[in-house]
CSV table of C-alpha atoms in Angstrom, one decimal:
chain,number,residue,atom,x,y,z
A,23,UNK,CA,0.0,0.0,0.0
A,24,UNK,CA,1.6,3.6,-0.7
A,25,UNK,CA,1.5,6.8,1.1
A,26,UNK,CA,-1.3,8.1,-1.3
A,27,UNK,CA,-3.7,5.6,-0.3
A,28,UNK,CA,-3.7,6.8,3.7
A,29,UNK,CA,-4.2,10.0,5.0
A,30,UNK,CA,-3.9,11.4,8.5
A,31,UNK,CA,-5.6,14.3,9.1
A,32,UNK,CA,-4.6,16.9,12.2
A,33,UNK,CA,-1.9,18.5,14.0
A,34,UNK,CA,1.8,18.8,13.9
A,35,UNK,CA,3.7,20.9,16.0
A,36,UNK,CA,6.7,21.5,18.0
A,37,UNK,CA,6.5,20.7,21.7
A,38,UNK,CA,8.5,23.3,23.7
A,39,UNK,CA,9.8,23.1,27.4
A,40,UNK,CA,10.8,26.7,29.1
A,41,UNK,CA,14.6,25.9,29.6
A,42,UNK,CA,14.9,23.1,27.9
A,43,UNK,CA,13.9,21.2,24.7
A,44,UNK,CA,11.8,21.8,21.9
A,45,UNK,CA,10.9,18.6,19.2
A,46,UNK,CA,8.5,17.9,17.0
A,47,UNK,CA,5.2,16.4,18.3
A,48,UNK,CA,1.4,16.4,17.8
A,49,UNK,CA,-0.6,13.0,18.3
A,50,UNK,CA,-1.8,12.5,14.6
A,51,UNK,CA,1.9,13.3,13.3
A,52,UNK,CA,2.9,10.7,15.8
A,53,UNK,CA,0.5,8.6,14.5
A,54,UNK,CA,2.1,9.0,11.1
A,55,UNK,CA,5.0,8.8,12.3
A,56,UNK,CA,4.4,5.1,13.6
A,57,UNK,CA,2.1,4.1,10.6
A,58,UNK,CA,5.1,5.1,8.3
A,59,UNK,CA,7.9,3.0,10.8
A,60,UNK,CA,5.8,0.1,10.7
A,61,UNK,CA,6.1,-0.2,6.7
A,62,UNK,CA,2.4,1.6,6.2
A,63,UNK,CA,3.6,5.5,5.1
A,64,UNK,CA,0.6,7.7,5.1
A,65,UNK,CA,0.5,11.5,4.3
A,66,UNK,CA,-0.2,13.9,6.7
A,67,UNK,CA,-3.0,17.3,6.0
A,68,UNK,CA,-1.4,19.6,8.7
A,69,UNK,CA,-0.1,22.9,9.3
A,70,UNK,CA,3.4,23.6,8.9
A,71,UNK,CA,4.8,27.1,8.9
A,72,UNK,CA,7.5,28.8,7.3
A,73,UNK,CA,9.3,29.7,10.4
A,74,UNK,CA,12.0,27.6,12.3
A,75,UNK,CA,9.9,25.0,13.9
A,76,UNK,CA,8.4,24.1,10.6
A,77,UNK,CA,11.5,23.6,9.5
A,78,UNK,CA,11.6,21.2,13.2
A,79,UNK,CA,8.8,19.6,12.0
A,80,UNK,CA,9.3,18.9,8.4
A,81,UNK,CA,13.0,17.2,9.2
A,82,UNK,CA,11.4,15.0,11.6
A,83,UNK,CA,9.0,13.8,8.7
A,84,UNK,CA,11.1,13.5,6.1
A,85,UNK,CA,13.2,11.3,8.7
A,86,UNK,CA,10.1,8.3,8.4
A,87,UNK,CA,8.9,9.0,4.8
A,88,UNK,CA,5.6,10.5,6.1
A,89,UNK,CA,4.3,12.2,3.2
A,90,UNK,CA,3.5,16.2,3.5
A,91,UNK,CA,0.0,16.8,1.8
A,92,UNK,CA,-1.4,20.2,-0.1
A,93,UNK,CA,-2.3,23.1,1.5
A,94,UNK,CA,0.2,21.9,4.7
A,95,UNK,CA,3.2,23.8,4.1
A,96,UNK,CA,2.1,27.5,5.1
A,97,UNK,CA,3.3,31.3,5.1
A,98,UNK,CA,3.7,31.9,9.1
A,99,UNK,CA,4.2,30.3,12.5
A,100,UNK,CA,3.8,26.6,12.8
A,101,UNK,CA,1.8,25.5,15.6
A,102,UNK,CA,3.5,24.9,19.5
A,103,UNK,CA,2.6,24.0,22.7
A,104,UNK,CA,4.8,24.9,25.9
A,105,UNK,CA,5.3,23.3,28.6
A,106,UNK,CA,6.2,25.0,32.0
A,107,UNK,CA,7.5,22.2,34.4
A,108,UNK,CA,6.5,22.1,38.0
A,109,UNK,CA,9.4,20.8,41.0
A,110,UNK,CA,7.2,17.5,40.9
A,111,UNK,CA,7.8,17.6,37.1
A,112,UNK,CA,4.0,18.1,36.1
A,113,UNK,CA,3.5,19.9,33.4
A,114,UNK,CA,1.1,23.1,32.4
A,115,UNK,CA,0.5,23.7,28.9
A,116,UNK,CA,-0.2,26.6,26.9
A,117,UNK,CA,-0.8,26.4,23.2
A,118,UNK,CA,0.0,28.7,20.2
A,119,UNK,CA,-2.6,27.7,17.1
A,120,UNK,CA,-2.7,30.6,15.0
A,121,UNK,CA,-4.9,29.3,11.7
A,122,UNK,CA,-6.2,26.3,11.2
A,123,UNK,CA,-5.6,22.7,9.2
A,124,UNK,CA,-7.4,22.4,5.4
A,125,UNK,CA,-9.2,19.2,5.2
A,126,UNK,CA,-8.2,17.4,2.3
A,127,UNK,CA,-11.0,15.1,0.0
A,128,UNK,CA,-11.1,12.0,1.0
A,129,UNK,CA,-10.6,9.9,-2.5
A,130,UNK,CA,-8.9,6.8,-3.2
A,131,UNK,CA,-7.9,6.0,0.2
A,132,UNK,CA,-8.0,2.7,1.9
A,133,UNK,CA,-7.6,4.7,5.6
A,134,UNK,CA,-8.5,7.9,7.1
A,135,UNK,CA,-7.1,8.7,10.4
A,136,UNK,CA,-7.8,11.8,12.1
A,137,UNK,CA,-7.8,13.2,16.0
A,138,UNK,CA,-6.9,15.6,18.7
A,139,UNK,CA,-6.8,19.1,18.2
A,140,UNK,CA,-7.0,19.7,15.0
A,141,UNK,CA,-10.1,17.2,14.4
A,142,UNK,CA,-12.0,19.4,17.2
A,143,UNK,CA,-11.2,23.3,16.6
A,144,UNK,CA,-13.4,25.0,14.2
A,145,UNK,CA,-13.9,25.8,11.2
A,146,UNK,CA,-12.0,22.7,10.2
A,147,UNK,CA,-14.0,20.2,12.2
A,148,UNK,CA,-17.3,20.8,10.5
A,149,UNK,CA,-15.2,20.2,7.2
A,150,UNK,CA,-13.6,17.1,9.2
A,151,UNK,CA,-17.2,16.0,9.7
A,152,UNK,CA,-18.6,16.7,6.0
A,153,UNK,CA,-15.9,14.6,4.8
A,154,UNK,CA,-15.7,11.7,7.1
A,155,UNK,CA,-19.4,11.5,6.5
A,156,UNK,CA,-19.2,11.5,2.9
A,157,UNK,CA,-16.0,9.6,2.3
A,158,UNK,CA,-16.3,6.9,-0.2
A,159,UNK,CA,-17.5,3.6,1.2
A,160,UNK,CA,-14.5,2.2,1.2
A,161,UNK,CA,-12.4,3.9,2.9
A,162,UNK,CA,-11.5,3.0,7.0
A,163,UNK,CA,-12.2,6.1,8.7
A,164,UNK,CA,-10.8,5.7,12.3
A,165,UNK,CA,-10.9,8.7,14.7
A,166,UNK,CA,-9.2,9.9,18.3
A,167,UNK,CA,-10.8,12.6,20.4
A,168,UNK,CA,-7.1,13.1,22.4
A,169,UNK,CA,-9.4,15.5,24.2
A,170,UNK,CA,-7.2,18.6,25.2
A,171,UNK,CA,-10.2,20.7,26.9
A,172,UNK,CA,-8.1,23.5,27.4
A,173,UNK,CA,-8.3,24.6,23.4
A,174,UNK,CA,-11.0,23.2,21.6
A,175,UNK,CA,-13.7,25.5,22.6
A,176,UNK,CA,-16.8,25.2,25.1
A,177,UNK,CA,-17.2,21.5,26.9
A,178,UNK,CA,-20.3,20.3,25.5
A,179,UNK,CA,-20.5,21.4,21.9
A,180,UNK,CA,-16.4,19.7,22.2
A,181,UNK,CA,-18.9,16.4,23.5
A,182,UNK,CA,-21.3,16.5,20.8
A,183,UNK,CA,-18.5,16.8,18.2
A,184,UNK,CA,-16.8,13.8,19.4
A,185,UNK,CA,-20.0,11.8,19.0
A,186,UNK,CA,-20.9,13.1,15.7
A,187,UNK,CA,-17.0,12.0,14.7
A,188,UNK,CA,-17.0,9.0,15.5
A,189,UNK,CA,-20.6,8.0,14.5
A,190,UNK,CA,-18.9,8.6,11.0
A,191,UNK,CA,-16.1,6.3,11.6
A,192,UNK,CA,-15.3,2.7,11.8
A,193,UNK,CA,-13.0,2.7,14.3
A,194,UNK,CA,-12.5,5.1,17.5
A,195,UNK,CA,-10.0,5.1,20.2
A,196,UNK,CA,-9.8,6.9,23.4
A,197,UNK,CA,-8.3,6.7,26.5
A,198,UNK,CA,-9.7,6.2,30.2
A,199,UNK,CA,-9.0,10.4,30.7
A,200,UNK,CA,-10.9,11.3,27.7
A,201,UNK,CA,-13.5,9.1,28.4
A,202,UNK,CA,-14.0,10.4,32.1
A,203,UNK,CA,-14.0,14.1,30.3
A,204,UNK,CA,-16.7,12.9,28.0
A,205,UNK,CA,-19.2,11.3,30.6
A,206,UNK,CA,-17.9,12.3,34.0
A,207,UNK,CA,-18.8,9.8,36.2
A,208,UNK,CA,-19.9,7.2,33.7
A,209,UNK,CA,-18.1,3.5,33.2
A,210,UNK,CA,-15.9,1.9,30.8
A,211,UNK,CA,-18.5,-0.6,29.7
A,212,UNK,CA,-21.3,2.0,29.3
A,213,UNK,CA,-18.4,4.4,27.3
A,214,UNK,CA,-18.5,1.9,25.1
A,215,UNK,CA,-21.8,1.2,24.7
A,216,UNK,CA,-22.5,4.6,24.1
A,217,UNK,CA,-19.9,4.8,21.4
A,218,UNK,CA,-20.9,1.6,19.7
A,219,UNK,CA,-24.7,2.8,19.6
A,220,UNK,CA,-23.4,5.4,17.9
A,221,UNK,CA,-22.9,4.0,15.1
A,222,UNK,CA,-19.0,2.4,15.6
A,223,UNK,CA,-18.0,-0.5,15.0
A,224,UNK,CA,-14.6,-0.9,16.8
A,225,UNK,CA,-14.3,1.2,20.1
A,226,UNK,CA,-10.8,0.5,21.6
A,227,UNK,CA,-10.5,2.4,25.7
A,228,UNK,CA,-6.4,2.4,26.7
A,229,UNK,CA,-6.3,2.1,30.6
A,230,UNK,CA,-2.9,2.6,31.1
A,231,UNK,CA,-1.2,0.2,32.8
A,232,UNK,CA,-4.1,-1.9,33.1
A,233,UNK,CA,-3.9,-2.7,29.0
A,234,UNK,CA,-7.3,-2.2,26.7
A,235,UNK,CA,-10.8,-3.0,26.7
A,236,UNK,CA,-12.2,-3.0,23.5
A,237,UNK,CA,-16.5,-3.3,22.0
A,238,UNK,CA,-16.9,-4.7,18.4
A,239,UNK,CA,-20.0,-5.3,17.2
A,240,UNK,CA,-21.2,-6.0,20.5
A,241,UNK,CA,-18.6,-8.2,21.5
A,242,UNK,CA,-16.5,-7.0,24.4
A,243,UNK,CA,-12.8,-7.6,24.5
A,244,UNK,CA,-10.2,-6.7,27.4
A,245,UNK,CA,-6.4,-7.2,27.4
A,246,UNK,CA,-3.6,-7.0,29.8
A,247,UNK,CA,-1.0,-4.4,29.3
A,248,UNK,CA,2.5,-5.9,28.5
A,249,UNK,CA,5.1,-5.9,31.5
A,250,UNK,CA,7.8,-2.9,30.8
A,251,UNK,CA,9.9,-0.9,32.5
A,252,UNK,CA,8.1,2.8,31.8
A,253,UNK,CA,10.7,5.6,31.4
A,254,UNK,CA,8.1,7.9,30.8
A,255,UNK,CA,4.2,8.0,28.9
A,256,UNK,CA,4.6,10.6,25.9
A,257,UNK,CA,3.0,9.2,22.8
A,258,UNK,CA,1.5,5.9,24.4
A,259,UNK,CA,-1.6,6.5,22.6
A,260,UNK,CA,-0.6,7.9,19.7
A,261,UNK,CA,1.9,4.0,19.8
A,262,UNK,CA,-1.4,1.9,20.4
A,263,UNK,CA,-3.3,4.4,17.8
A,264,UNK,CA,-1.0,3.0,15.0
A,265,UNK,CA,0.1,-0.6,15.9
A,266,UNK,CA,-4.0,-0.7,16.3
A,267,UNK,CA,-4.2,0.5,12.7
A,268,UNK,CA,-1.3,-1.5,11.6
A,269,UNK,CA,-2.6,-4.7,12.8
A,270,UNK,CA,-6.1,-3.9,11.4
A,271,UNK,CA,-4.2,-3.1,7.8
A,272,UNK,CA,-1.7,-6.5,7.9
A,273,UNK,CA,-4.7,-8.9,8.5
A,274,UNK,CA,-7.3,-7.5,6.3
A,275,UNK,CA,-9.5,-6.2,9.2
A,276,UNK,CA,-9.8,-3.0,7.9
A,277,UNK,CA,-11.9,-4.4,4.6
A,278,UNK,CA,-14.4,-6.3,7.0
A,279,UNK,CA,-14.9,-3.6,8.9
A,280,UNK,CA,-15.9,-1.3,5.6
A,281,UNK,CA,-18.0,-4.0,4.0
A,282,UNK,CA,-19.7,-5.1,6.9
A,283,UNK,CA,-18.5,-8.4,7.2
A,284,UNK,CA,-18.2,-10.6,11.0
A,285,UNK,CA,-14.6,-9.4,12.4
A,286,UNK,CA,-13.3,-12.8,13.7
A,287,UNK,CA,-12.3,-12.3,17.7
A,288,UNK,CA,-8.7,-14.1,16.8
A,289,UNK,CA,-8.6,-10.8,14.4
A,290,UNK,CA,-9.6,-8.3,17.4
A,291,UNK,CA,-7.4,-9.8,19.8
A,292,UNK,CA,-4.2,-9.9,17.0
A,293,UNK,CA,-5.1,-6.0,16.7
A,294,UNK,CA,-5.2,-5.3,20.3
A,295,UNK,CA,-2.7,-7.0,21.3
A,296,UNK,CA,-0.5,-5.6,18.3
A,297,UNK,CA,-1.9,-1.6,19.9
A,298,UNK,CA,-0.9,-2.4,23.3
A,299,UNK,CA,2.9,-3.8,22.0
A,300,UNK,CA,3.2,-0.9,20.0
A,301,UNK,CA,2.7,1.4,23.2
A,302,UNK,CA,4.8,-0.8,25.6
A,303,UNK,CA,7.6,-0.1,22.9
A,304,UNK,CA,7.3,3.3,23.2
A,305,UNK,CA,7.0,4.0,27.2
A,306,UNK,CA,10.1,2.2,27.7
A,307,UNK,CA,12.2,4.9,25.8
A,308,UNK,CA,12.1,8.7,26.3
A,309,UNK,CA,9.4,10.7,24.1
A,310,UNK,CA,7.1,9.6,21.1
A,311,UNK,CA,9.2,7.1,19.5
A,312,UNK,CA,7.3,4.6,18.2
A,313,UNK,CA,8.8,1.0,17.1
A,314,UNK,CA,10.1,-0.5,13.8
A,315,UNK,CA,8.8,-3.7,12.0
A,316,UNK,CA,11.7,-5.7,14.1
A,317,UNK,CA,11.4,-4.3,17.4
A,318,UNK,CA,7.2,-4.8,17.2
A,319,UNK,CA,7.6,-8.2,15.7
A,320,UNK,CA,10.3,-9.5,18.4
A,321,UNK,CA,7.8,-7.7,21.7
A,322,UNK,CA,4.8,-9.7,20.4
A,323,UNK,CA,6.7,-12.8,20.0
A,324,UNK,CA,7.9,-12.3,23.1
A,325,UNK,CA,4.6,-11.7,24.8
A,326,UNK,CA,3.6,-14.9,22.5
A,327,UNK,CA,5.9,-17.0,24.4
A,328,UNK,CA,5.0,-16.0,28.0
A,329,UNK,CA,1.7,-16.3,26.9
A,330,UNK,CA,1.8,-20.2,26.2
A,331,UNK,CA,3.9,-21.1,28.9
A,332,UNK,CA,1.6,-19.4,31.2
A,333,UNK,CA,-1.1,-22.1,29.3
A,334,UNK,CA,0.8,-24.9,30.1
């Protein structure tokens, strides 16, 4: 499959720390990022300025192969976030999103991936929405809220966009945090449930340390996370978002899921499982760095092994 047959559709931008580093970042480019590493090169509809951390962020694409799309490359500042750090290293945020992302069509794709920010800030949602909703039938459309409340606008118009998303797509992934934003108070299962009534067919919830549970086609699913050694969380998600899009790709998930066709559990579990390697990969090494063919292929083997021993 080449890069013009998957989009991914959202931000990139350069991830700055007062005194310290700045690097290239934004969960869908991360998602492309790991998509393109794991032999599956998309391109990604952004917004990348002229300025110096466009230039950040187009040297970290080039790195992977992730294809740059039109209308991405702009006149004036790329998009950042900074990050103050607190003595107990916590973080606070502020974000610098002048303009916004142009949706591209959506023809003569296979996949469509889009999330976070740039999926949620208007005007470019609505045109998100038009196009997820009228995207040709068979294209995968898979979608992830990465909820950041602090810049997409008020709370429950951000809720009912979320819903409306991912009632157009196929596949939607959140985490346990977004999903406690979206129904405070509310449980996994009935997350799920909600999602899945909705309209989706594949509803994956990341829990952390506590793995995945998943809801397809009203089938629930839960997995373990992987034992690891966690140096620290960045781009965990945006990990399990691609292996979880990988695996769907490498066992011909993705055209069930478009045509309508039973998903085999041995097919859900393969994907999971391939989502929650992916991310184990990546919070045992510093920042979003997600893994290579090799590295993916020897964890799940790996987890393969303990897994049969432990049927013994």
């Amino acid at each position: 499959m080449n890069a013009s047959r998957i989009a991914v559709i959202g931000e990139a931008l350069v991830d700055i720390v007062v005194g310290g580093s700045a690097h290239a970042g934004g969960s869908p480019m991360n998602v492309a990022v790991g998509l393109a590493r794991l032999g599956r090169p998309p391109v990604l509809h952004a917004r990348i300025g002229d300025d110096a951390y466009g230039s950040t962020i187009r040297a970290h694409l080039a790195a992977d192969r992730v294809g740059i799309g039109a209308h991405t490359l702009v006149d004036g500042p790329s998009w950042t976030a900074t990050a103050a750090l607190a003595e107990d290293g916590s973080a606070e945020y502020s974000f610098a999103l002048a303009g916004e992302i142009a949706v591209p069509e959506l023809h003569d794709l296979a996949l469509v991936h889009a999330g976070s920010i740039g999926a949620l800030r208007e005007p470019g949602s609505s045109a998100l929405l038009a196009a997820y909703r009228h995207a040709p039938a068979e294209t995968l459309r898979s979608f992830d809220p990465n909820i950041r409340a602090d810049v997409i606008g008020p709370a429950d118009a951000a809720r009912k966009r979320v819903f409306e998303l991912a009632a157009a797509a196929h596949v939607v992934k959140l985490s346990d945090e977004d999903a406690a934003w979206m129904r405070p108070g509310t449980s996994l299962d009935e997350i799920l449930d909600e999602f899945a009534a909705g309209g989706t067919r594949f509803v994956a919830i990341t829990r952390g340390a506590q793995g995945a549970v998943a809801l397809v086609d009203g089938e629930r699913y839960e997995r373990p996370a992987l034992p690891v050694d966690v140096v620290d969380t960045i781009g965990a998600g945006d990990a399990f978002m691609s292996g979880l899009l990988f695996g769907l790709l490498r066992d011909g998930t993705d055209r069930l899921l478009v045509e309508g066709a039973p998903i085999p559990p041995e097919n859900v579990l393969a994907a999971l499982d391939t989502a929650l390697a992916s991310g184990a990969i990546t919070v045992s090494r510093a920042g979003a760095n997600p893994p290579r063919p090799a590295e993916l292929e020897e964890r799940l083997a790996a987890a393969r092994a303990v897994s049969s021993g432990d049927d013994r």
